[in-house]
XYZ file of C-alpha atoms in Angstrom:
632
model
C 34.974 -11.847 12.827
C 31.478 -10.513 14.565
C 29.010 -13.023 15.003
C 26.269 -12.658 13.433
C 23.577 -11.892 16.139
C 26.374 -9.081 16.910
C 26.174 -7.458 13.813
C 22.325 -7.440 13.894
C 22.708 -5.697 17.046
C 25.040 -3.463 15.518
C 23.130 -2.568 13.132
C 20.016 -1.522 14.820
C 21.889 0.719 17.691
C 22.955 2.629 14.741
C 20.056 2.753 13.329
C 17.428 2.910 15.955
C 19.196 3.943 19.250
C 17.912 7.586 18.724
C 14.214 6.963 18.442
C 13.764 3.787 21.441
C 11.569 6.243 22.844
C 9.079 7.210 19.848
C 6.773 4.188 18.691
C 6.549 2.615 15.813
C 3.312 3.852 13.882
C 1.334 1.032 12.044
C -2.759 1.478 10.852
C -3.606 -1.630 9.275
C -5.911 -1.365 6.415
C -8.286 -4.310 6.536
C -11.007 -2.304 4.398
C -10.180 -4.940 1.469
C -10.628 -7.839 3.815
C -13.665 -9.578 1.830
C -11.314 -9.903 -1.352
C -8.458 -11.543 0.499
C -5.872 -9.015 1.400
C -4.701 -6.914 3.861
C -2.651 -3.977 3.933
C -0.339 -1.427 6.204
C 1.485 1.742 6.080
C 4.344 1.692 9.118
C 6.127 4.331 10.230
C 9.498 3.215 12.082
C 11.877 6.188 13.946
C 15.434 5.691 12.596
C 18.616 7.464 12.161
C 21.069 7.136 9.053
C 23.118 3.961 8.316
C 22.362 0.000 8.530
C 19.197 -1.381 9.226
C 17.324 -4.755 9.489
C 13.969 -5.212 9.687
C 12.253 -8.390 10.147
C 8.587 -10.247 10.550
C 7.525 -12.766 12.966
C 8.482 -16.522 11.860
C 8.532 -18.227 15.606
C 4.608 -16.673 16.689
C 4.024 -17.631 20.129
C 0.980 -20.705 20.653
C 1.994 -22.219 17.159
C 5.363 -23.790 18.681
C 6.927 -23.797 15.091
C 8.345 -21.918 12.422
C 5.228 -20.924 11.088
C 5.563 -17.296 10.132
C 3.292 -16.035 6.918
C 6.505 -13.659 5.305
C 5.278 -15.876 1.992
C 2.066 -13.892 2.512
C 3.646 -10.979 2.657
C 3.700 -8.666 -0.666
C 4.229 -5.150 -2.415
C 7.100 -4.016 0.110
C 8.215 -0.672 -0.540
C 10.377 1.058 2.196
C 11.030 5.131 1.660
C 12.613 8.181 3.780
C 12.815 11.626 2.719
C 9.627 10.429 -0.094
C 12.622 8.464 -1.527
C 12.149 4.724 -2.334
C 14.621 2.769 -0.538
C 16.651 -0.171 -2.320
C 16.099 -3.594 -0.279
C 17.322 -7.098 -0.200
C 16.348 -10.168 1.598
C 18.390 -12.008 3.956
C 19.902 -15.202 2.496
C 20.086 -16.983 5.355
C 17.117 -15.711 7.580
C 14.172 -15.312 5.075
C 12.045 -13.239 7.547
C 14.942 -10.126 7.670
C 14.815 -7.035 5.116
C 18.292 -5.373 4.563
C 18.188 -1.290 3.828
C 19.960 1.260 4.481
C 18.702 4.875 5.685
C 20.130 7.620 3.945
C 21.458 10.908 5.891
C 18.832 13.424 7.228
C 16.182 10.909 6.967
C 15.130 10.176 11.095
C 12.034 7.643 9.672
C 11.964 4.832 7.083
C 7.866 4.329 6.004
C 7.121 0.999 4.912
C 4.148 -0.337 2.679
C 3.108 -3.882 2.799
C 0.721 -6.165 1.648
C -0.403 -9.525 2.801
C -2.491 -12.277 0.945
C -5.019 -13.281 3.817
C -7.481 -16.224 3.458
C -8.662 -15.581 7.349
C -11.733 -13.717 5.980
C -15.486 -13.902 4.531
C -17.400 -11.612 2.685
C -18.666 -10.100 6.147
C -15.690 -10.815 8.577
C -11.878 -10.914 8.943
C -9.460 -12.127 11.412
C -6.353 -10.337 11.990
C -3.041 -11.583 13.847
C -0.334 -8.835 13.814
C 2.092 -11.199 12.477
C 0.510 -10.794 9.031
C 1.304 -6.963 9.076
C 4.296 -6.723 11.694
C 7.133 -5.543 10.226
C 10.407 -4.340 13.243
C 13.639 -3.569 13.811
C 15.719 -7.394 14.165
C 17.864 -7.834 17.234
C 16.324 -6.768 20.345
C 13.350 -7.872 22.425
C 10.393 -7.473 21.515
C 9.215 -6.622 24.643
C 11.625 -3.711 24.625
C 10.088 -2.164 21.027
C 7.290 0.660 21.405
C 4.395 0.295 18.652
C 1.168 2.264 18.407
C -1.652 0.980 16.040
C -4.598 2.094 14.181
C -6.999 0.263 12.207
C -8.553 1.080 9.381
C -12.379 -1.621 8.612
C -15.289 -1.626 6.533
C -17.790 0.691 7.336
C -20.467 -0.959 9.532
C -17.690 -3.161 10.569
C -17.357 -4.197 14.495
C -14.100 -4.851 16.088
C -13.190 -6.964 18.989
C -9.860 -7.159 20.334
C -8.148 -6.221 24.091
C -6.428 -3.251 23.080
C -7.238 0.222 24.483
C -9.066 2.495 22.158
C -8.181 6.155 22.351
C -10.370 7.260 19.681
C -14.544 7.347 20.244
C -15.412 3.675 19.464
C -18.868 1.995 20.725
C -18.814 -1.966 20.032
C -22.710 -2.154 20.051
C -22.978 0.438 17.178
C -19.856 0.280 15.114
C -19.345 2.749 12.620
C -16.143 0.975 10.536
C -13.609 2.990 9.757
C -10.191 3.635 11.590
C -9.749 3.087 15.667
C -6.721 4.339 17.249
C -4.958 2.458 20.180
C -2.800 2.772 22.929
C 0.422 2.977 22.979
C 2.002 -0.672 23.656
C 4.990 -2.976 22.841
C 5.519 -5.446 19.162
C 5.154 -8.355 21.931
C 1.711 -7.320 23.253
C 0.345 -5.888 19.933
C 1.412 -9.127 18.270
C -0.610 -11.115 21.282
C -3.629 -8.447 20.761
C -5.465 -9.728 17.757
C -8.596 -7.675 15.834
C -11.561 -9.331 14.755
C -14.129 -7.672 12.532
C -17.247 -8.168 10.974
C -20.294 -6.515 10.190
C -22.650 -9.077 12.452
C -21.416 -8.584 15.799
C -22.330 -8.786 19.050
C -20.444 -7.964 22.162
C -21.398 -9.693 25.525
C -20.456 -9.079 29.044
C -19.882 -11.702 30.928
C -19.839 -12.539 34.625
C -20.507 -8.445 35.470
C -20.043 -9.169 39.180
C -16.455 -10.002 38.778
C -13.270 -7.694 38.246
C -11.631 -7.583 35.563
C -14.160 -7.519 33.044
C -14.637 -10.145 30.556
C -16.339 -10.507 26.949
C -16.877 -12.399 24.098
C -17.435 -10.689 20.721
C -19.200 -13.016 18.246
C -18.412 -12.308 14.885
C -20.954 -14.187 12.112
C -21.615 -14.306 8.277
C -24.782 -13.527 9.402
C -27.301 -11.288 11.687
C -28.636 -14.618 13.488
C -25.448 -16.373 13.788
C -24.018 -13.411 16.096
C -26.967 -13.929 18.541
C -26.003 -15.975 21.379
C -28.823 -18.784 22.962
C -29.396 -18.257 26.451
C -28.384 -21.294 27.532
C -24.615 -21.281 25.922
C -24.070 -17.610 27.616
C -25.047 -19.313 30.462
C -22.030 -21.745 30.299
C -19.834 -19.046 29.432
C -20.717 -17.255 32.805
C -20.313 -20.408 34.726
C -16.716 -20.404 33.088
C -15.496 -17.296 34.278
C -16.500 -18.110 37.897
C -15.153 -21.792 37.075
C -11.983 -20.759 36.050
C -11.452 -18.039 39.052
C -12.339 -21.388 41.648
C -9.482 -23.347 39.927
C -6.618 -20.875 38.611
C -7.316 -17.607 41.678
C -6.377 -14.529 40.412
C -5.747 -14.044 36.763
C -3.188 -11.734 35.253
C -4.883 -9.641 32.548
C -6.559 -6.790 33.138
C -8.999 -7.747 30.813
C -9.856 -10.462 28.701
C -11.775 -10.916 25.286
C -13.001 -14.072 24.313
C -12.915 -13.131 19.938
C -15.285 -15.839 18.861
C -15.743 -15.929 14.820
C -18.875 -18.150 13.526
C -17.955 -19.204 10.102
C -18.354 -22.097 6.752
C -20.024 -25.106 7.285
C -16.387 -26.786 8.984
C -13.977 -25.633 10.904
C -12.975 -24.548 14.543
C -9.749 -23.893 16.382
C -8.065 -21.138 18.833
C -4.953 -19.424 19.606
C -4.372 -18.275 23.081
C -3.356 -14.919 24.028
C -2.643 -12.848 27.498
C -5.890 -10.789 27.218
C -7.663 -12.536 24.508
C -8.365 -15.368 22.231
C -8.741 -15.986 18.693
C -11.456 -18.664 18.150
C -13.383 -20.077 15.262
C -16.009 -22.784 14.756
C -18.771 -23.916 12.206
C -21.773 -20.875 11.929
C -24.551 -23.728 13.120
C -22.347 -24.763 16.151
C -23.725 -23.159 19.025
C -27.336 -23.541 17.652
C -27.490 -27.043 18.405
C -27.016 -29.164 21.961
C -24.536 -31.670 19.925
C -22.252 -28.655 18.353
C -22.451 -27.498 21.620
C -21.127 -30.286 23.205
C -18.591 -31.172 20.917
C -17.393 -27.511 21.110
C -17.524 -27.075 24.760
C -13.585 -27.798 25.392
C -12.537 -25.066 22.769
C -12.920 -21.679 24.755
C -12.121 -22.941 28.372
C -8.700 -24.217 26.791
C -7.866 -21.070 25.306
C -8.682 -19.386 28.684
C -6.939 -21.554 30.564
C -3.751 -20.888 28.696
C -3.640 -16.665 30.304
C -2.852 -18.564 33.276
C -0.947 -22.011 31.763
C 1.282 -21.312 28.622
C 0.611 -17.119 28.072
C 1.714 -16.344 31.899
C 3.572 -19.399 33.288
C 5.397 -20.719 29.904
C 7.967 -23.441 29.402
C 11.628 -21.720 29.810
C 11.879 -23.204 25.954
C 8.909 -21.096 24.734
C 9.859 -18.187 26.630
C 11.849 -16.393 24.036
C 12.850 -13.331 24.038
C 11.340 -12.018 20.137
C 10.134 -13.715 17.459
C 12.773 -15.139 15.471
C 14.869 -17.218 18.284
C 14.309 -20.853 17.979
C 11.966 -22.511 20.801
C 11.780 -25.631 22.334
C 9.100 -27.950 22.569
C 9.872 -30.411 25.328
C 7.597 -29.220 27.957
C 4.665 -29.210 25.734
C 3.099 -32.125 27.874
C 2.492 -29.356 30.255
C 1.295 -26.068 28.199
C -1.010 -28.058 25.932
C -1.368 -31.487 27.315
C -2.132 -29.569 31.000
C -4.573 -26.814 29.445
C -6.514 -29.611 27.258
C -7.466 -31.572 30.575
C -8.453 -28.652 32.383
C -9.963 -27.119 29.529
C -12.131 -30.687 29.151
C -12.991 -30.510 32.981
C -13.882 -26.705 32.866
C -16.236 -27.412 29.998
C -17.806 -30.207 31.857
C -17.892 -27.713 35.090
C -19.807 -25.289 33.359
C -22.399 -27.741 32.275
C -21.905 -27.404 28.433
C -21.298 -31.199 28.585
C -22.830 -33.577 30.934
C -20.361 -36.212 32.979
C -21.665 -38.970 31.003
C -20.107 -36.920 27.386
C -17.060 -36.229 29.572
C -16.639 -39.592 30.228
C -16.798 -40.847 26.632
C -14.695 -38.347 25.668
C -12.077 -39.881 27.957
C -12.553 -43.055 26.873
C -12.358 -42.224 22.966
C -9.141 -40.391 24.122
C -7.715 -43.490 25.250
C -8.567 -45.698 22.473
C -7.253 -43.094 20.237
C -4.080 -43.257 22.001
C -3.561 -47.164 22.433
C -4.301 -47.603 18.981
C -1.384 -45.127 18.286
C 0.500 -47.435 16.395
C 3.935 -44.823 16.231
C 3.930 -45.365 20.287
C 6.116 -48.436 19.610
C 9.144 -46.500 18.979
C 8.419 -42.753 20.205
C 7.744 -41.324 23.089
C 4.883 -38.476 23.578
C 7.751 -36.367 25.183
C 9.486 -36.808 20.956
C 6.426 -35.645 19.566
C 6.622 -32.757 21.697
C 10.288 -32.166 21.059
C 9.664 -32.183 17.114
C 6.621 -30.377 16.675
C 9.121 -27.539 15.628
C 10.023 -29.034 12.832
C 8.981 -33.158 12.051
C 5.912 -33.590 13.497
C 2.183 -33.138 11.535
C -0.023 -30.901 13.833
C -2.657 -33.332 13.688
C -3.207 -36.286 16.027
C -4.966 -39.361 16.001
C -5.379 -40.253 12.404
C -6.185 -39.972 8.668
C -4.228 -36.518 8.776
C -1.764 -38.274 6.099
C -1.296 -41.909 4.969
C 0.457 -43.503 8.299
C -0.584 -40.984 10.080
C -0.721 -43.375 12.783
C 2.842 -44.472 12.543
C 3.754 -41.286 12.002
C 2.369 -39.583 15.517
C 1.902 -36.095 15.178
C 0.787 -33.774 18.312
C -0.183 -36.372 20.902
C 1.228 -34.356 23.811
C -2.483 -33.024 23.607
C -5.054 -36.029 24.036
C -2.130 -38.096 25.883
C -0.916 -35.178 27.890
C -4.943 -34.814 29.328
C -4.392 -38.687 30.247
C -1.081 -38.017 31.961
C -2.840 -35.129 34.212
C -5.530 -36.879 35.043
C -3.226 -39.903 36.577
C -1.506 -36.865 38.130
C -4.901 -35.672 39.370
C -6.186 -38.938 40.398
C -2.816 -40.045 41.820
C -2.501 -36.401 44.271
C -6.140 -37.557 45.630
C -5.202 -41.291 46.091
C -2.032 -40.236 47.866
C -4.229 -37.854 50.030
C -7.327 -39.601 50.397
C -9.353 -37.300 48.252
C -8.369 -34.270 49.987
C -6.388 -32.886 47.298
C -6.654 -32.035 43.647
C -4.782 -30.528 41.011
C -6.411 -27.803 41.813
C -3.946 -27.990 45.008
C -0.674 -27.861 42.234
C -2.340 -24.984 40.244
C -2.077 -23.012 43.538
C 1.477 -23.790 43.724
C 2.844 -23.707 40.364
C 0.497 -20.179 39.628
C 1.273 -18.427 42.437
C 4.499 -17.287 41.224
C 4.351 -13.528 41.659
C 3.870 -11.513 38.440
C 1.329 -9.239 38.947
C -2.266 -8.337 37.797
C -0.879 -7.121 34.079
C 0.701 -9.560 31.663
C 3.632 -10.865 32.454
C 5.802 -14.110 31.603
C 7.041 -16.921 34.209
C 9.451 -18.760 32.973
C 9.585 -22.453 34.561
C 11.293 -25.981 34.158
C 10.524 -29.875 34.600
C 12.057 -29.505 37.918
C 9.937 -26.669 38.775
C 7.505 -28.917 38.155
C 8.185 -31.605 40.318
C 9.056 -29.284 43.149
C 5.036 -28.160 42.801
C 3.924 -31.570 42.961
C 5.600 -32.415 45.722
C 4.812 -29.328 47.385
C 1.257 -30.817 46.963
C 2.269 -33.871 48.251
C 5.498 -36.028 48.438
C 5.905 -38.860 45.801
C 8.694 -39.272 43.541
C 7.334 -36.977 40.726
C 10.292 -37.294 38.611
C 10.363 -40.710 37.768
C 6.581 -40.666 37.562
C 6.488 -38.190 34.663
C 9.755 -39.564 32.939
C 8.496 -43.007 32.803
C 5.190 -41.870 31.480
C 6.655 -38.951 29.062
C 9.936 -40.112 28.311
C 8.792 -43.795 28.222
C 8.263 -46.127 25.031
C 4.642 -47.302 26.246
C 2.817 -49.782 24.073
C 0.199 -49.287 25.641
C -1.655 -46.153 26.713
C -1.656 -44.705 30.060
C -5.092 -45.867 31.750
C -4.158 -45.490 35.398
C -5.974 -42.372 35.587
C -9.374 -43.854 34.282
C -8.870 -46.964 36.430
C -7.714 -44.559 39.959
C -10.778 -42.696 38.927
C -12.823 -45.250 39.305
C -13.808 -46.833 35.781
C -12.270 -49.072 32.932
C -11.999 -48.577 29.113
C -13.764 -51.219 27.323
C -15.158 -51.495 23.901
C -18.977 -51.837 23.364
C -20.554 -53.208 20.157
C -22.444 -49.784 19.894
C -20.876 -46.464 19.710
C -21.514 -43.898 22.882
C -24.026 -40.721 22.270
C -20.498 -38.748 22.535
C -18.674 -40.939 19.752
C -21.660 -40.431 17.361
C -22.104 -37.389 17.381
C -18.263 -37.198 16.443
C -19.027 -39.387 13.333
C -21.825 -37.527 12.288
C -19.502 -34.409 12.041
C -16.532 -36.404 9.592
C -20.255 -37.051 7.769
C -19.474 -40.589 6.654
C -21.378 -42.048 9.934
C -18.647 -45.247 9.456
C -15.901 -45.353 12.485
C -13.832 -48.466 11.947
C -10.684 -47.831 13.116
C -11.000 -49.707 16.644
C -11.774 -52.946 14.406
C -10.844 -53.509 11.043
C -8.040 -50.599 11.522
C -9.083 -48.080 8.649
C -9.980 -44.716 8.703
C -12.082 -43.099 5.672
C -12.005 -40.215 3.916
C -14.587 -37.305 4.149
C -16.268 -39.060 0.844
C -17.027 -42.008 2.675
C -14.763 -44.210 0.209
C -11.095 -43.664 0.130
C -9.187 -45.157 2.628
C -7.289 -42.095 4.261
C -4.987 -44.272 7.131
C -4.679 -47.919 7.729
C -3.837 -49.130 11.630
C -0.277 -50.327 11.393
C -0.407 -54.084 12.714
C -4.421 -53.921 12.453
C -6.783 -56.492 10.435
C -6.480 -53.894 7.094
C -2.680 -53.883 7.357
C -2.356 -57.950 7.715
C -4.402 -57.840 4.628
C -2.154 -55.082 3.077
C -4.654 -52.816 2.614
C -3.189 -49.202 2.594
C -4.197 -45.451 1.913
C -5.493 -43.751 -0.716
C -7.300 -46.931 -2.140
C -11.145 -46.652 -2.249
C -13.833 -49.395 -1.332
C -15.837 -50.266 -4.417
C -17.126 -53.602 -2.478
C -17.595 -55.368 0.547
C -18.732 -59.142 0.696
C -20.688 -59.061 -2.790
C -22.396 -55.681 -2.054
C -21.754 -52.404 -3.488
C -20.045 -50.321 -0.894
C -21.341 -47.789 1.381
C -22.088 -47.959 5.313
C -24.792 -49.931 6.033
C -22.806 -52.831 3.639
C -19.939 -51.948 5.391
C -21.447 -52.804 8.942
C -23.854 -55.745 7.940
C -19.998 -57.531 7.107
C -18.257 -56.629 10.155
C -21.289 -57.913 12.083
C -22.076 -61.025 10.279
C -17.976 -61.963 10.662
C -18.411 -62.101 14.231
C -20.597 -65.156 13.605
C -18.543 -66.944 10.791
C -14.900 -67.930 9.636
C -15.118 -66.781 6.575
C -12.919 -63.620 5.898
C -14.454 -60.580 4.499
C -14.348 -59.798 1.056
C -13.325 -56.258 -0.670
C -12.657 -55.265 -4.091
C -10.647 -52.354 -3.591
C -9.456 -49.409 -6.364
C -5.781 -47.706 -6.258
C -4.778 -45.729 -8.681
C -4.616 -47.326 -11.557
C -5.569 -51.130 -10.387
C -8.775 -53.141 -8.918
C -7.995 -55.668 -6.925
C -9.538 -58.052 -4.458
C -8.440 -58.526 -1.057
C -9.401 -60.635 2.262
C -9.300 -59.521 5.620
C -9.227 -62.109 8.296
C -11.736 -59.988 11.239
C -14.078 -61.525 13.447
C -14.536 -59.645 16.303
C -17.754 -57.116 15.402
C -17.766 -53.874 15.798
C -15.284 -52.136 18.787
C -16.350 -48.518 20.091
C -14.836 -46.979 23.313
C -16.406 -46.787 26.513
C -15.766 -46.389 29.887
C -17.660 -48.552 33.006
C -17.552 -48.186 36.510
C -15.492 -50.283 38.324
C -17.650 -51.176 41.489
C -15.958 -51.188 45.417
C -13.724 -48.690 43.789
C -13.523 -44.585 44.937
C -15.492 -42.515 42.194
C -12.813 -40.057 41.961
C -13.550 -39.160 38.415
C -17.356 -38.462 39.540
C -15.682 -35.931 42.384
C -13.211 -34.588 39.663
C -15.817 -33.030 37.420
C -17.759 -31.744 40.363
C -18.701 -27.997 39.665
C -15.802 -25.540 42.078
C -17.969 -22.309 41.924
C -20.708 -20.824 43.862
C -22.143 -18.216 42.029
C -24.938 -15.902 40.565
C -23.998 -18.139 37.453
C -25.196 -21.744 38.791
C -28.662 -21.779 37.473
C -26.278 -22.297 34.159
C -25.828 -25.921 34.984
């Protein structure tokens, strides 16, 4: 009996053997972007028999089976201007089932896709939503040509090679014709497009070019302050001191300004896909808070696009990956990311700093680090894991643990950092084991690295000799109850909690908008209205009082809730015995409850530790010299 994976192969030799060397023709159609939907007409060389055709469901940078085929609508697949019967796979949702009658030497396929990555003035596509391929092969190894069809007015950013007249700074909409390519660099070659756009050059001295395209739902949005170009210079030149020679041949920083909330990336070879609030950049606080998103999606060309976990390095889009090494391609690029936006000057050492220290206190008051491992939550991001971290993603959400590889992977490469200079007296960094573990070969074009755990402890102790192994098991592998401050401590400084929150840490609140962080004290965390009790600290003051989420605060010691009652009660229970008082409402009860808290109000910080080596002072310390330094 032929396996299955066989028969798939089967299938497509008969079926696409005779046209390997004729691309696949897809123009997207993103003209009806502002109502919500995309479309595409794709044009696939076949010959008669069998065929299976499938959509992305494992898309590189999400780590999970997070495919839109749900999105995906109004098939209709015809050769010979015949319409072709279909059926689904019932095993692998993603796959499309035809066959290709005699004579006919291309199937044309029609498909929709419900979209809600768009505004009235701007749109976000990632090829996944319109990708449609022959199953079976790699991706690497399947020729695609696009087009793209946009409002007209429209702007487009994206890496790929126009071969049709196209001028970013005066866009005229309509369709753009690209280069030749592969499914596995189209699908890592997203478009964005938008009517307000602006195109900058950055760091013009340096080869390859780079850019960011801003993208806004409006004219002012799209225009860039001085200063925060100025930081994105300094990164390019940053990131060139720390990583050496990059392997794109050129890269597009797609930058969309959107909605009042909001913000996130996806990492690409030659690009990124990046959002945030519209008002963002035009303040010094959405600045700061902001500064870590763009370096980390840069970082990853280097860490997770060209060197990738042997797990994540699959060969198309529908084999199964592996998350264990996820401590290095996110928790790796997040605390070089945080550094590189600290390099660049987009946030000061102090902001750094408390960054770090809220990191921590996130992390030891991780409640689900009792009986998992961060090296688990890595492991079952695929499938069991929320993406969030921290909490009040979901009730428990702090038992739960969801992806703390991230803020507890930075942690784990700064002891790494801070250990490689202790071991060396200062005189090397992990700058010293990004040398080693990039310089791999590979090229000046996109390429893929494959590596392992052991590959990375070879690199460290190519950096210097320690016994790497046990160091990272223990720490990844571990149960901890407690999180991993060595780092902070080697570097010089101690987490404490102050009775005020830092400058970094409010700003933070200000963003949720309820201005009320309790979470490091009485163990709750609130809802965006400022009432309902999203997550309760497992073991924490609200738990012993059996307090739990989705009840709101109508009360607090007589008063009528809200935050200044809230933190007149914590306070004035640092000074008395007497428990404070909440009438609380569930569903469909009010009921009264005391929590037994004394110790005031708790808010991360970090102090220097004095007759100890600064090493987290020389850590943030700028790499570059450069045209670019008057951005600090």
């Amino acid at each position: 009996m032929l396996t299955r994976r066989y028969a798939l192969w089967l299938a497509f030799v008969a079926s696409f053997a005779l046209g390997q060397k004729t691309p696949i023709q897809i123009t997207a159609d993103l003209t009806e972007a502002p109502r919500k939907l995309f479309h595409a007409e794709i044009d696939i060389p076949v010959t008669a028999g069998p065929l299976v055709l499938i959509t992305p469901k494992w898309i590189p940078g999400h780590h999970s089976p997070g495919g839109p085929v749900a999105d995906i609508t109004g098939v209709v697949f015809t050769a010979n201007g015949k319409t072709l019967a279909w059926r689904r796979d019932d095993v692998d949702l993603y796959e499309f089932h035809l066959t290709v009658p005699a004579g006919a030497s291309s199937v044309h396929a029609h498909l929709d896709c419900i979209t809600t990555n768009t505004t009235n003035n701007l749109a976000v596509l990632e090829w996944e939503r319109l990708l449609l391929y022959p199953a079976g092969i790699p991706v690497r190894d399947i020729p695609i040509q696009a087009s793209v069809n946009v409002p007209a007015g429209w702007g487009i950013g994206t890496s790929l090679t126009p071969i049709s007249a196209y001028d970013p700074q005066h866009p005229a909409g309509g369709v753009v014709h690209y280069a030749p390519t592969t499914v596995e660099m189209l699908e890592d070659s997203p478009i964005m497009t938008g009517i307000y756009f602006h195109e900058y050059a950055l760091a013009p001295e340096l080869t390859p070019r780079h850019y960011i395209d801003v993208f806004g739902d409006s004219a002012e949005v799209a225009e860039i302050r001085p200063s925060v170009l100025g930081h994105w210079n300094r990164l390019i030149y940053e990131a060139s001191a720390l990583y050496g020679a990059p392997h794109y041949r050129s890269y597009h920083f797609l930058l969309a300004l959107r909605g009042p909330q909001g913000g996130g990336g996806l990492e690409h070879h030659e690009s990124s896909d990046n959002s945030m609030s519209e008002r963002t950049l035009t303040t010094d606080d959405g600045k700061m808070t902001s500064a870590g998103l763009l370096p980390h999606e840069f970082t990853h060309s280097w860490n997770g696009k060209y060197r990738r976990p042997a797990g994540l390095a699959t060969p198309d889009y529908a084999t199964p990956m592996k998350g264990e090494l996820l401590w290095v391609y996110e928790g790796l690029t997040d605390y070089l990311g945080e550094l590189l936006g600290e390099r660049t000057g987009a946030i000061s050492a102090e902001r750094y700093r408390e960054s770090v220290a809220l990191d921590a206190a996130n992390m030891d008051n991780m409640t689900g680090r009792a009986w998992r491992s961060i090296g688990d939550t890595a492991i079952s991001i695929s499938g069991l894991s929320t993406a969030a971290f921290g909490r009040g993603a979901n009730a428990w959400a702090n038992w739960r643990r969801g992806a703390d590889y991230y803020p507890e992977g930075n942690l784990l490469w700064l002891d790494v950092d801070t250990t490689i200079r202790k071991l060396t007296n200062n005189s090397k960094s992990i700058r010293d084991f990004m040398a080693a573990f990039l310089n791999k070969g590979g090229g000046t074009t996109p390429s893929v690295v494959p590596y392992d755990f052991n590959e990375i402890v070879a690199d460290l102790n190519q950096v210097v000799k320690n016994d790497w192994a046990g160091f990272l098991n223990d720490r990844v592998n571990g149960i901890n109850p407690h999180v991993n401050v060595e780092g902070i401590e080697q570097g010089g400084y101690k987490l404490v909690y102050a009775d005020k929150p830092s400058e970094y840490q409010k700003v933070r609140m200000a963003l949720r908008g309820t201005g009320i962080e309790m979470w490091f004290s009485l163990g709750i965390a609130l809802d965006n209205d400022g009432v309902t009790i999203s997550d309760v600290r497992v073991g924490g003051p609200a738990d012993k009082a059996k307090i739990f989420p989705g009840e709101k605060i109508m009360a607090v010691n007589g008063r009528v809730f809200g935050k200044d009652a809230l933190h007149a009660a914590v306070r004035q229970g640092k000074s008395s015995s007497t428990p404070l008082h909440f009438i609380l409402q569930n569903e469909v009860l009010v009921n009264e409850v005391d929590v037994d808290y004394h110790d005031g109000e708790r808010y991360p910080t970090l102090v220097r530790v004095e007759g100890t080596p600064a090493l987290l002072d020389d850590i943030v310390k700028p790499l570059a010299e450069s045209s670019a330094s008057s951005a600090r």
